[in-house]
C-alpha cells in the first residue's frame, strides 16, 4: 500500500480523481468522462504534481480515444489540448506525445485498448519508480535527521509514494530521518494542505512553517538537507519547480545545506538546454491576497504570480531519479 | 496629512487605536483605558510596527500613571509589564524605560501630566522623523524605479508616513519611483492587508506577490532595491526584522540588488553587540496553516513560527535613519 490514491482508471470509461483543491478538509472523488473534464481538472489543480500530470496525460489520451474516436487527427488534437493544459511540467506534454506515438503504431480499431493499457502501465511504473527513487534518495540523505521540503511531492503528486516525499518516507522507514519540516507553499498552500496531511497519515513527525520562516529555519541548523521535486529539469541541470524553490536554494547554499531534487527521468528534458528555455506558467492574480473564499488584500489588487521558478544547476547537490543519482556537473543520457 | 492615523491620545483618559487585525476589511476603533488593554492590543497585534510600539510604550506609561497611580513602584511595574509585552522591537521597552526615567525626575503629583505630554511629543516626533527619513531615503533609492518591500512599514506602523514605506512614498512624490512590489508577508499578511491598502490609498502603483515569488521577482530584474523596516538594529548593523527579511537579503545579494533598512534611531540598540543577542519572539502555532477563521492544515499541526529573523550587516547596503544614512561598516553614535 502506497498511501492515498489520487487517481483511479476505470477501464475504457472514466478517470476517478481525488479533488486536491478540497483537501484536507474534504476527500471528494470526481469522475472525469471526457477531455474537457481532464483539462479542467488539470488547470484548476484538482490533480497536480508533475508525475501525476504525466499519468493524467496518458489516461487522458486513452479517454480521448474512447470518447472522441481514435482517428489520427482526433488523437493529435487531444494530445495538443491535454498536453498544453499547463506548460511547465514536461511530464504532461511528453506523456501525451508518447501516447500518441504509441497509438499511431496500432490499427485505429486497436488504439483505444492499447492507450488504456499504456495508461495503466504508466500508473504501475510510477509506483515502482517512486520506490526505486526513494531507496536511492534515502542513501543520499542518510546523514540528515531532519529535512525541509517545499510544496507537495507525495502520493498525491505521483500515485506512488512520491518523489521528494517518497525519499523522506524511505529515510523515515530506515530510521535515519526523524523529522520533516514543510513550508506552507503560498499561494495554493500545497505544503500546509497536502504534505502535512500525508505526513500525518504516515506518522512522520512534522512541523509546518510559513514560507517566510524558511531562511530562519535553515540558518538555525535544524535541517541537514532541503529536498524538493521538479517540474522540468533542463539538460544542464537547471530545474524548474514550485515557486519558492529558488529562494530556498540560495539560502541553503549560503549555509552549506545541500539541496536535492527528486524526480523521475521523465521530468528531465534534454531538449531544453538550460533553465532559460523552460516555459513558466503565470497564474491568475486572484490566487494571491486570499485563499478559498477569503480575501485579505484590497479588492482589485494586482499580483505577480508565477507558479514556478528556476534553480540553477550550480545550487543543486544531486538529482535523484529512479535509475541513478546524478551529481554535478549534470550529464543526462538521452531520454 | 500623513495618511491613516493608527493611534490617537485622548489626554489623561484613553488611547484610541485602529484595530489592525481587522484591516482592510473593517476600520474599527478600539478604546484602551488601562494597562491590560494596552498589553492585549500589543500582543494581539492590534497595534504593531516597531516605531508605533514605541508610541504605545510612551502612551501606555502615561495611561498607567493616570489609572494605577504615579508612585515609583507602580510605574516600575507598568514599565516592565508593557515593555515586555513583545520582546524583539527595542522601541517598546526603550520607550517605557525612557518614560519611567522622565517621570521619576518629577514630583509624584506632576508625573501623570508629564508622561502624557511626553507621549504626545513622542507622536509628534514620529511624524517629523519619518518625513526626515523619507527625504534621506529617497536620495538613497533615487535610481530605483521599482522596489520590493516586506511587511508593513507605513503610517500604520509609525503614526507618521512610515519608515521603508515613508521612503517609498517620498520617492514616489519626487517622481523617481513609479512602482512598488509588496510581499504578502505570511503568516499575518501585513503586506497583503496593510501595505497594499496604504499604497492604494496613496495612489502608488503596486503589485502584490506571494512570499515564495520574491526570489523569482528579484531574479527577473524588475526591482532596483529591496527596502524594509527594522525591529532592532545591533551595534554592528545586524538587523532583526519581520521574518522573511533575511531570505530576501540573501537573494538580493546574489543578484546585486541593494537591501536598505529604514528605521528611526530609537531602533538602534548599541547595547546589543550583534544579531545573536537580539531576542526573537516565537508566536503560536495556530498562526500558521490558516488565517482568521480559516484552517488549511490538518488539525493539531505543529509549527515553526518565529516573528522575526536576523539579517547580518554584511548583506545591508545602507541603514537610513531620520538623522543620517549609515553605510557599512556600520558605526553608530551612542544613543
XYZ file of C-alpha atoms in Angstrom:
670
model
C 0.000 0.000 0.000
C 1.490 3.294 -1.116
C -0.930 5.538 0.763
C -3.634 7.771 -0.673
C -4.711 7.065 -4.258
C -5.076 10.345 -6.173
C -6.284 8.744 -9.416
C -8.080 5.557 -10.477
C -8.628 4.348 -14.022
C -11.929 2.646 -14.772
C -11.185 0.780 -17.982
C -12.473 2.437 -21.114
C -14.909 4.570 -19.256
C -13.695 7.126 -16.781
C -10.906 8.551 -14.645
C -11.738 8.985 -10.971
C -9.683 11.603 -9.189
C -9.443 12.866 -5.644
C -10.143 16.633 -5.836
C -6.956 18.006 -4.249
C -8.290 21.554 -4.078
C -10.608 20.432 -1.258
C -8.003 18.667 0.890
C -7.502 18.262 3.766
C -10.998 19.436 4.701
C -12.889 17.123 2.388
C -12.000 13.928 0.492
C -14.191 14.112 -2.579
C -13.908 11.879 -5.655
C -14.632 13.408 -9.042
C -15.330 11.397 -12.180
C -13.806 12.618 -15.448
C -15.553 11.312 -18.546
C -14.099 13.423 -21.357
C -11.164 15.550 -22.457
C -12.782 18.774 -21.286
C -13.070 17.348 -17.794
C -9.429 16.253 -17.860
C -8.251 19.705 -18.939
C -10.401 21.454 -16.350
C -9.099 19.197 -13.566
C -5.504 19.896 -14.597
C -5.909 23.660 -14.945
C -7.809 24.013 -11.671
C -5.169 21.878 -9.934
C -7.662 19.231 -8.834
C -4.825 16.942 -9.892
C -1.300 18.336 -9.763
C 2.306 17.285 -9.327
C 4.492 16.728 -12.375
C 4.497 12.894 -12.285
C 0.742 12.721 -11.722
C 0.276 15.126 -14.636
C 2.112 12.506 -16.676
C -0.439 9.930 -15.535
C -3.221 12.325 -16.491
C -1.679 12.792 -19.928
C -1.568 9.054 -20.584
C -5.007 8.423 -19.128
C -6.498 11.475 -20.811
C -5.323 10.247 -24.208
C -6.921 6.861 -23.552
C -10.170 8.531 -22.558
C -9.996 10.667 -25.702
C -9.667 7.581 -27.897
C -12.798 6.094 -26.320
C -14.915 9.223 -26.302
C -13.771 11.165 -29.391
C -12.617 8.290 -31.570
C -9.134 7.059 -32.377
C -8.543 8.548 -35.825
C -5.096 10.153 -36.087
C -6.468 13.665 -36.470
C -8.597 13.392 -33.345
C -5.772 11.961 -31.283
C -3.416 14.723 -32.421
C -5.912 17.362 -31.319
C -6.354 15.602 -27.972
C -2.587 15.395 -27.433
C -2.268 19.116 -28.036
C -5.292 20.046 -25.936
C -4.320 17.981 -22.915
C -0.564 18.456 -23.329
C -0.850 22.234 -23.225
C -3.284 22.423 -20.311
C -0.331 23.502 -18.189
C 3.015 24.458 -19.712
C 5.813 23.926 -17.192
C 5.763 20.247 -16.185
C 7.277 18.425 -19.143
C 5.772 15.099 -17.972
C 2.336 16.186 -19.169
C 3.135 17.046 -22.785
C 5.623 14.185 -23.001
C 3.058 11.644 -21.781
C 0.573 12.882 -24.380
C 3.154 12.737 -27.161
C 4.325 9.273 -26.116
C 0.758 8.005 -26.013
C 0.083 9.494 -29.444
C 3.185 7.842 -30.896
C 2.219 4.516 -29.398
C -1.341 4.740 -30.707
C -0.253 5.583 -34.233
C 1.686 2.321 -34.410
C -1.597 0.446 -33.972
C -4.559 -0.062 -36.280
C -7.223 2.511 -35.468
C -9.572 -0.101 -34.029
C -6.918 -1.306 -31.593
C -5.891 2.139 -30.367
C -8.356 2.722 -27.512
C -7.435 -0.518 -25.732
C -3.729 -0.001 -26.381
C -3.889 3.507 -24.933
C -5.784 2.348 -21.874
C -3.278 -0.443 -21.235
C -0.483 2.097 -21.678
C -2.087 4.402 -19.100
C -2.434 1.544 -16.629
C 1.200 0.673 -17.172
C 2.106 4.318 -16.603
C 0.410 4.200 -13.206
C 2.137 0.940 -12.323
C 5.501 2.326 -13.405
C 5.068 5.361 -11.133
C 4.654 3.078 -8.139
C 7.770 1.048 -8.962
C 9.894 4.039 -9.950
C 8.946 6.016 -6.842
C 10.059 3.109 -4.662
C 13.365 2.881 -6.528
C 13.841 6.656 -6.241
C 13.033 6.507 -2.543
C 15.686 3.858 -1.926
C 18.362 5.757 -3.849
C 17.394 9.026 -2.195
C 17.400 7.570 1.305
C 21.076 6.770 0.763
C 21.694 10.360 -0.302
C 20.047 11.917 2.788
C 21.232 9.216 5.197
C 23.102 11.774 7.311
C 20.161 14.157 7.684
C 17.991 13.532 10.722
C 15.690 16.367 9.635
C 14.983 17.874 6.228
C 12.982 20.744 4.794
C 10.659 20.202 1.846
C 8.523 22.511 -0.268
C 5.124 22.065 -1.929
C 3.711 18.529 -2.180
C 5.639 15.672 -3.726
C 3.985 12.696 -2.060
C 1.478 10.078 -3.133
C -0.870 12.894 -4.122
C 1.680 14.163 -6.638
C 2.592 10.869 -8.292
C 0.276 7.988 -7.433
C 3.261 6.127 -5.951
C 4.996 7.034 -2.680
C 6.067 10.330 -4.184
C 9.337 11.890 -5.282
C 10.934 14.079 -2.576
C 8.328 12.944 -0.058
C 8.942 9.354 -1.169
C 12.624 9.797 -0.345
C 11.649 11.274 3.028
C 9.338 8.324 3.651
C 12.036 5.810 2.702
C 14.552 7.503 5.026
C 11.954 7.516 7.800
C 11.268 3.803 7.301
C 15.009 3.158 7.558
C 15.218 5.184 10.748
C 17.807 7.700 9.558
C 15.291 10.541 9.316
C 13.284 11.539 12.366
C 11.638 14.845 11.442
C 10.315 16.670 8.397
C 9.775 20.421 8.055
C 7.333 21.554 5.387
C 6.662 25.038 4.012
C 3.086 26.255 3.677
C 3.789 26.932 -0.029
C 1.794 30.033 -0.870
C -0.280 30.787 -2.790
C -2.034 27.411 -3.098
C -0.733 26.003 0.172
C 0.132 22.522 -1.069
C 2.583 22.138 1.808
C 0.105 23.098 4.523
C -2.828 21.241 2.980
C -1.360 18.199 1.262
C 2.123 17.481 2.596
C 1.157 17.902 6.252
C -1.858 15.653 5.633
C 0.297 12.951 4.038
C 2.975 13.202 6.743
C 0.322 12.892 9.463
C -1.142 9.829 7.743
C 2.323 8.260 7.567
C 3.060 9.080 11.204
C 6.202 11.041 10.363
C 6.836 13.795 12.943
C 6.459 17.050 11.060
C 6.473 20.797 11.545
C 4.864 23.379 9.279
C 6.376 26.804 8.677
C 5.380 29.947 6.806
C 7.430 30.317 3.626
C 8.904 33.450 5.224
C 10.458 31.365 8.023
C 12.431 29.076 5.713
C 15.607 31.149 5.829
C 15.489 31.378 9.635
C 14.964 27.604 9.824
C 17.928 26.871 7.560
C 20.120 29.390 9.424
C 19.185 27.739 12.737
C 20.895 24.486 11.758
C 17.754 22.426 12.294
C 17.796 20.777 8.845
C 20.525 18.697 7.238
C 19.130 18.977 3.727
C 16.479 20.609 1.592
C 14.725 18.232 -0.788
C 12.092 19.026 -3.397
C 10.591 17.628 -6.579
C 10.849 19.158 -10.038
C 8.540 20.124 -12.872
C 11.183 20.219 -15.582
C 14.929 19.637 -15.488
C 16.960 21.129 -18.339
C 19.906 19.335 -19.952
C 22.398 21.304 -17.843
C 20.591 20.517 -14.569
C 18.761 23.832 -14.171
C 15.476 22.888 -12.516
C 12.029 24.455 -12.655
C 9.978 23.660 -9.567
C 7.231 25.225 -7.449
C 7.833 28.925 -6.947
C 9.934 29.465 -3.829
C 12.372 26.659 -4.532
C 14.967 29.059 -5.908
C 14.920 31.182 -2.754
C 15.367 28.061 -0.612
C 18.280 27.015 -2.835
C 20.084 30.338 -2.460
C 19.717 30.368 1.322
C 20.661 26.684 1.664
C 23.825 27.279 -0.370
C 24.835 30.138 1.926
C 24.579 27.809 4.916
C 26.217 24.775 3.308
C 22.967 22.810 3.443
C 22.628 20.605 0.337
C 19.613 20.950 -1.948
C 18.461 17.692 -3.525
C 15.963 17.318 -6.344
C 13.993 14.064 -6.615
C 12.177 13.466 -9.898
C 11.559 10.678 -12.378
C 13.653 10.558 -15.547
C 10.534 11.666 -17.420
C 10.996 15.114 -15.857
C 14.392 15.568 -17.498
C 14.059 17.465 -20.769
C 17.340 17.202 -22.636
C 15.724 19.081 -25.480
C 15.860 22.104 -23.223
C 19.453 23.306 -22.928
C 19.096 25.432 -19.795
C 16.581 26.926 -17.406
C 16.020 29.989 -19.547
C 14.291 27.736 -22.082
C 11.708 26.408 -19.626
C 8.268 27.995 -20.095
C 6.968 29.361 -16.793
C 3.252 29.396 -16.089
C 1.846 32.634 -14.664
C -1.441 32.171 -12.849
C -4.357 34.458 -12.001
C -3.870 37.397 -9.617
C -6.832 36.182 -7.562
C -4.739 33.333 -6.135
C -2.672 35.946 -4.267
C -4.018 38.054 -1.400
C -6.567 35.439 -0.438
C -7.389 31.748 -0.376
C -10.608 29.884 -1.000
C -13.424 32.285 -0.242
C -11.316 34.584 1.940
C -9.773 37.827 0.650
C -7.121 39.677 2.670
C -5.861 42.150 0.105
C -7.934 45.118 -1.032
C -10.257 44.406 -3.974
C -8.650 44.731 -7.390
C -5.115 44.079 -6.153
C -2.647 43.312 -8.956
C -0.332 40.341 -8.406
C 2.925 38.802 -9.622
C 2.108 35.096 -9.589
C 4.484 32.730 -11.358
C 3.699 29.112 -10.474
C 7.354 28.075 -10.790
C 10.864 29.401 -10.589
C 14.161 28.090 -11.905
C 17.009 26.965 -9.676
C 20.370 26.991 -11.467
C 22.265 23.701 -11.509
C 25.155 25.177 -9.512
C 22.901 25.283 -6.425
C 21.823 21.624 -6.684
C 23.863 18.994 -4.832
C 22.250 15.992 -6.528
C 19.334 14.998 -8.747
C 17.790 11.719 -7.633
C 15.878 9.684 -10.232
C 14.550 6.123 -10.224
C 17.683 4.995 -12.118
C 20.586 6.799 -10.550
C 21.762 9.763 -8.534
C 23.243 12.491 -10.702
C 25.889 14.761 -9.218
C 27.250 17.974 -10.754
C 28.261 18.579 -13.434
C 24.980 17.066 -14.567
C 25.086 14.940 -17.707
C 21.957 13.041 -18.589
C 21.743 10.254 -21.141
C 19.259 10.897 -23.951
C 15.724 10.030 -22.936
C -1.806 64.982 6.400
C 0.275 61.852 6.825
C -2.469 59.382 5.907
C -4.231 56.937 8.198
C -3.977 57.575 11.926
C -3.315 54.316 13.779
C -3.393 55.841 17.282
C -4.964 58.878 18.999
C -4.259 60.058 22.530
C -7.191 61.458 24.482
C -5.498 63.397 27.237
C -5.399 61.682 30.594
C -8.144 59.296 29.709
C -7.692 56.850 26.867
C -5.780 55.668 23.839
C -7.857 55.119 20.715
C -6.374 52.677 18.249
C -7.338 51.389 14.832
C -7.581 47.582 15.183
C -5.088 46.488 12.518
C -6.066 42.820 12.768
C -9.360 43.694 11.016
C -7.873 45.661 8.101
C -8.514 46.060 5.247
C -11.994 44.563 5.638
C -13.075 46.727 8.542
C -11.868 50.018 10.039
C -12.757 49.667 13.708
C -11.567 51.958 16.506
C -10.846 50.417 19.884
C -10.528 52.401 23.093
C -7.802 51.361 25.551
C -8.401 52.543 29.116
C -5.851 50.613 31.152
C -2.533 48.776 31.063
C -4.184 45.404 30.485
C -5.844 46.747 27.371
C -2.554 48.185 26.135
C -0.756 44.864 26.636
C -3.539 42.900 24.966
C -3.554 45.225 21.955
C 0.218 44.871 21.578
C 0.294 41.091 21.955
C -2.631 40.531 19.618
C -1.015 42.875 17.078
C -3.971 45.254 17.020
C -1.153 47.812 17.007
C 2.194 46.753 15.545
C 5.286 48.143 13.869
C 8.363 48.927 15.912
C 8.005 52.733 15.923
C 4.306 52.554 16.777
C 5.147 50.160 19.598
C 7.376 52.954 20.889
C 4.361 55.276 20.826
C 2.355 52.624 22.675
C 5.090 52.350 25.295
C 5.097 56.092 25.962
C 1.317 56.393 25.873
C 0.824 53.236 27.912
C 3.043 54.608 30.678
C 1.026 57.831 30.724
C -2.206 55.854 30.953
C -0.682 53.779 33.765
C 0.126 56.905 35.753
C -3.472 58.078 35.490
C -5.158 54.765 36.164
C -2.795 52.978 38.573
C -1.195 55.970 40.247
C 2.226 57.516 39.773
C 4.175 56.104 42.716
C 7.596 54.847 41.669
C 6.775 51.235 42.448
C 3.640 51.266 40.328
C 5.360 52.946 37.417
C 8.210 50.423 37.536
C 5.727 47.557 37.358
C 3.939 49.228 34.449
C 7.212 49.783 32.561
C 8.060 46.104 32.910
C 4.577 44.873 32.038
C 4.190 46.993 28.926
C 7.850 46.868 27.912
C 7.879 43.081 27.855
C 4.582 42.627 26.026
C 6.643 41.798 22.945
C 10.380 41.184 23.118
C 12.005 41.935 19.760
C 11.253 45.580 18.928
C 13.583 47.566 21.155
C 11.473 50.721 20.694
C 8.820 49.344 23.044
C 10.953 48.593 26.086
C 13.081 51.674 25.440
C 10.036 53.958 25.312
C 8.800 52.522 28.615
C 12.196 52.932 30.257
C 12.589 56.461 28.949
C 9.140 57.411 30.197
C 9.911 55.899 33.596
C 13.179 57.834 33.844
C 11.430 61.066 32.908
C 8.632 60.509 35.417
C 10.995 59.811 38.290
C 12.579 63.225 37.807
C 9.215 64.797 38.651
C 7.269 65.043 41.874
C 4.731 62.227 42.051
C 1.792 64.597 41.613
C 3.262 66.032 38.407
C 4.082 62.696 36.821
C 0.796 61.867 35.034
C 0.709 65.141 33.129
C 4.429 64.981 32.358
C 4.037 61.458 30.991
C 1.080 62.413 28.859
C 2.936 65.406 27.410
C 5.884 63.140 26.749
C 3.662 60.663 24.878
C 2.183 63.449 22.778
C 5.679 64.655 21.948
C 6.619 61.096 21.015
C 3.796 61.009 18.466
C 4.770 64.407 17.072
C 8.402 63.326 16.817
C 7.439 60.249 14.801
C 5.761 62.459 12.211
C 8.769 64.761 11.880
C 11.360 61.995 11.948
C 9.525 59.903 9.344
C 9.491 62.874 6.985
C 13.224 63.414 7.518
C 13.893 59.697 6.987
C 11.784 59.709 3.838
C 13.769 62.588 2.353
C 17.129 60.968 3.129
C 15.917 57.596 1.861
C 14.510 58.995 -1.364
C 18.040 60.127 -2.197
C 19.318 56.615 -1.495
C 16.798 54.886 -3.802
C 16.782 57.646 -6.430
C 17.960 55.238 -9.131
C 15.308 52.588 -8.446
C 12.126 52.977 -10.468
C 10.657 49.953 -8.686
C 11.367 48.448 -5.277
C 10.306 45.429 -3.262
C 9.190 45.811 0.337
C 8.173 43.351 3.048
C 5.603 43.527 5.849
C 4.072 46.910 6.662
C 6.181 49.951 7.453
C 3.780 52.746 6.574
C 1.607 55.132 8.551
C 0.043 52.122 10.269
C 3.440 51.132 11.649
C 4.603 54.517 12.924
C 1.883 57.166 13.043
C 3.942 59.255 10.591
C 4.423 58.469 6.910
C 6.262 55.316 7.850
C 9.839 54.071 7.632
C 10.519 51.999 4.485
C 7.081 52.857 3.115
C 7.730 56.502 4.005
C 10.889 56.379 1.877
C 8.884 54.776 -0.939
C 6.251 57.491 -0.613
C 8.863 60.246 -0.675
C 10.495 58.754 -3.782
C 7.066 58.472 -5.424
C 6.287 62.101 -4.624
C 9.607 63.086 -6.226
C 8.813 61.040 -9.303
C 11.865 58.779 -9.208
C 9.873 55.725 -8.113
C 6.990 54.502 -10.241
C 6.102 51.078 -8.845
C 6.153 49.193 -5.566
C 6.122 45.406 -5.120
C 4.924 44.093 -1.760
C 5.126 40.589 -0.301
C 2.033 39.061 1.283
C 4.096 38.520 4.474
C 2.849 35.256 5.934
C 1.700 34.357 8.467
C -0.116 37.565 9.451
C -0.237 39.026 5.942
C 0.708 42.581 6.856
C 1.888 43.148 3.297
C -1.317 41.932 1.648
C -3.636 43.536 4.199
C -1.919 46.723 5.305
C 0.764 47.724 2.815
C -1.440 47.164 -0.248
C -4.181 49.141 1.495
C -1.848 52.053 2.222
C -0.348 52.006 -1.279
C -3.820 52.040 -2.827
C -4.833 54.990 -0.633
C -1.695 56.861 -1.699
C -2.275 56.055 -5.366
C 1.123 54.395 -5.776
C 1.010 51.666 -8.472
C 1.643 48.419 -6.644
C 1.810 44.677 -7.179
C 1.384 42.010 -4.528
C 3.310 38.737 -4.579
C 3.353 35.544 -2.537
C 6.445 35.404 -0.323
C 7.509 32.404 -2.400
C 7.738 34.567 -5.542
C 10.215 37.067 -4.071
C 13.289 35.283 -5.387
C 11.811 34.984 -8.883
C 10.917 38.685 -8.802
C 14.420 39.721 -7.759
C 15.994 37.385 -10.333
C 13.764 38.891 -13.044
C 15.416 42.295 -12.709
C 12.130 44.060 -12.009
C 13.289 45.770 -8.785
C 16.210 48.113 -8.262
C 16.238 47.769 -4.487
C 14.707 45.934 -1.552
C 13.743 48.178 1.356
C 12.337 47.189 4.734
C 11.980 48.489 8.251
C 13.621 47.054 11.367
C 12.607 45.916 14.825
C 16.070 46.094 16.374
C 19.442 47.007 14.929
C 22.510 45.751 16.808
C 25.670 47.817 17.267
C 27.375 46.057 14.349
C 24.422 46.640 11.989
C 22.882 43.168 12.215
C 19.156 43.788 11.903
C 16.147 41.923 13.250
C 13.044 42.477 11.146
C 9.861 40.650 10.150
C 10.567 37.004 9.391
C 11.405 36.601 5.721
C 13.684 39.642 5.527
C 16.806 37.500 5.825
C 15.804 35.338 2.860
C 15.154 38.448 0.760
C 18.556 39.792 1.777
C 20.402 36.634 0.712
C 18.673 36.504 -2.679
C 19.097 40.255 -3.272
C 22.820 39.982 -2.550
C 23.176 37.179 -5.104
C 21.638 39.422 -7.745
C 23.467 42.622 -6.806
C 20.230 44.283 -5.695
C 20.863 46.506 -2.649
C 18.931 45.925 0.580
C 18.149 49.087 2.535
C 16.843 49.278 6.088
C 14.836 52.346 7.126
C 14.293 52.819 10.863
C 14.375 55.585 13.456
C 17.463 55.929 15.628
C 15.358 54.576 18.501
C 15.527 51.160 16.810
C 19.314 51.027 17.070
C 20.388 49.159 20.212
C 24.084 49.757 20.754
C 23.792 47.771 23.968
C 23.368 44.747 21.739
C 26.707 43.875 20.132
C 25.404 41.692 17.302
C 22.334 39.944 15.966
C 22.872 36.864 18.106
C 21.998 38.994 21.138
C 18.581 40.040 19.825
C 15.687 38.160 21.479
C 13.415 36.632 18.847
C 9.714 36.256 19.570
C 8.180 32.892 18.683
C 4.447 33.020 18.209
C 1.627 30.479 18.448
C 1.458 27.558 16.002
C -2.142 28.469 15.196
C -0.983 31.480 13.160
C 0.481 29.036 10.614
C -1.622 26.763 8.399
C -4.574 29.121 8.482
C -5.685 32.723 8.808
C -8.618 34.297 10.582
C -11.294 31.642 10.868
C -9.916 29.517 8.008
C -7.730 26.441 8.601
C -5.845 24.799 5.727
C -3.519 22.488 7.614
C -4.757 19.367 9.394
C -5.907 19.929 12.977
C -3.135 19.823 15.577
C -0.375 20.759 13.138
C 2.870 21.787 14.843
C 4.557 24.945 13.543
C 7.881 26.790 13.495
C 6.772 30.400 13.829
C 9.420 32.992 14.643
C 8.042 36.508 14.179
C 11.442 37.875 13.171
C 14.745 36.866 11.663
C 18.165 38.481 11.710
C 19.898 39.832 8.615
C 23.668 40.126 9.049
C 25.141 43.581 8.465
C 27.218 42.339 5.518
C 24.010 41.980 3.471
C 22.781 45.534 4.177
C 23.753 48.306 1.747
C 22.616 51.164 3.986
C 20.648 51.921 7.134
C 18.513 55.024 6.724
C 17.508 56.925 9.884
C 15.966 60.349 10.445
C 19.447 61.780 11.087
C 21.712 60.219 8.532
C 22.345 57.356 6.149
C 24.758 54.805 7.582
C 26.883 52.777 5.187
C 28.976 49.722 6.049
C 30.945 49.236 8.161
C 28.183 50.467 10.443
C 29.236 52.636 13.365
C 26.511 54.257 15.379
C 26.988 57.046 17.897
C 25.750 56.238 21.407
C 22.016 56.797 21.775
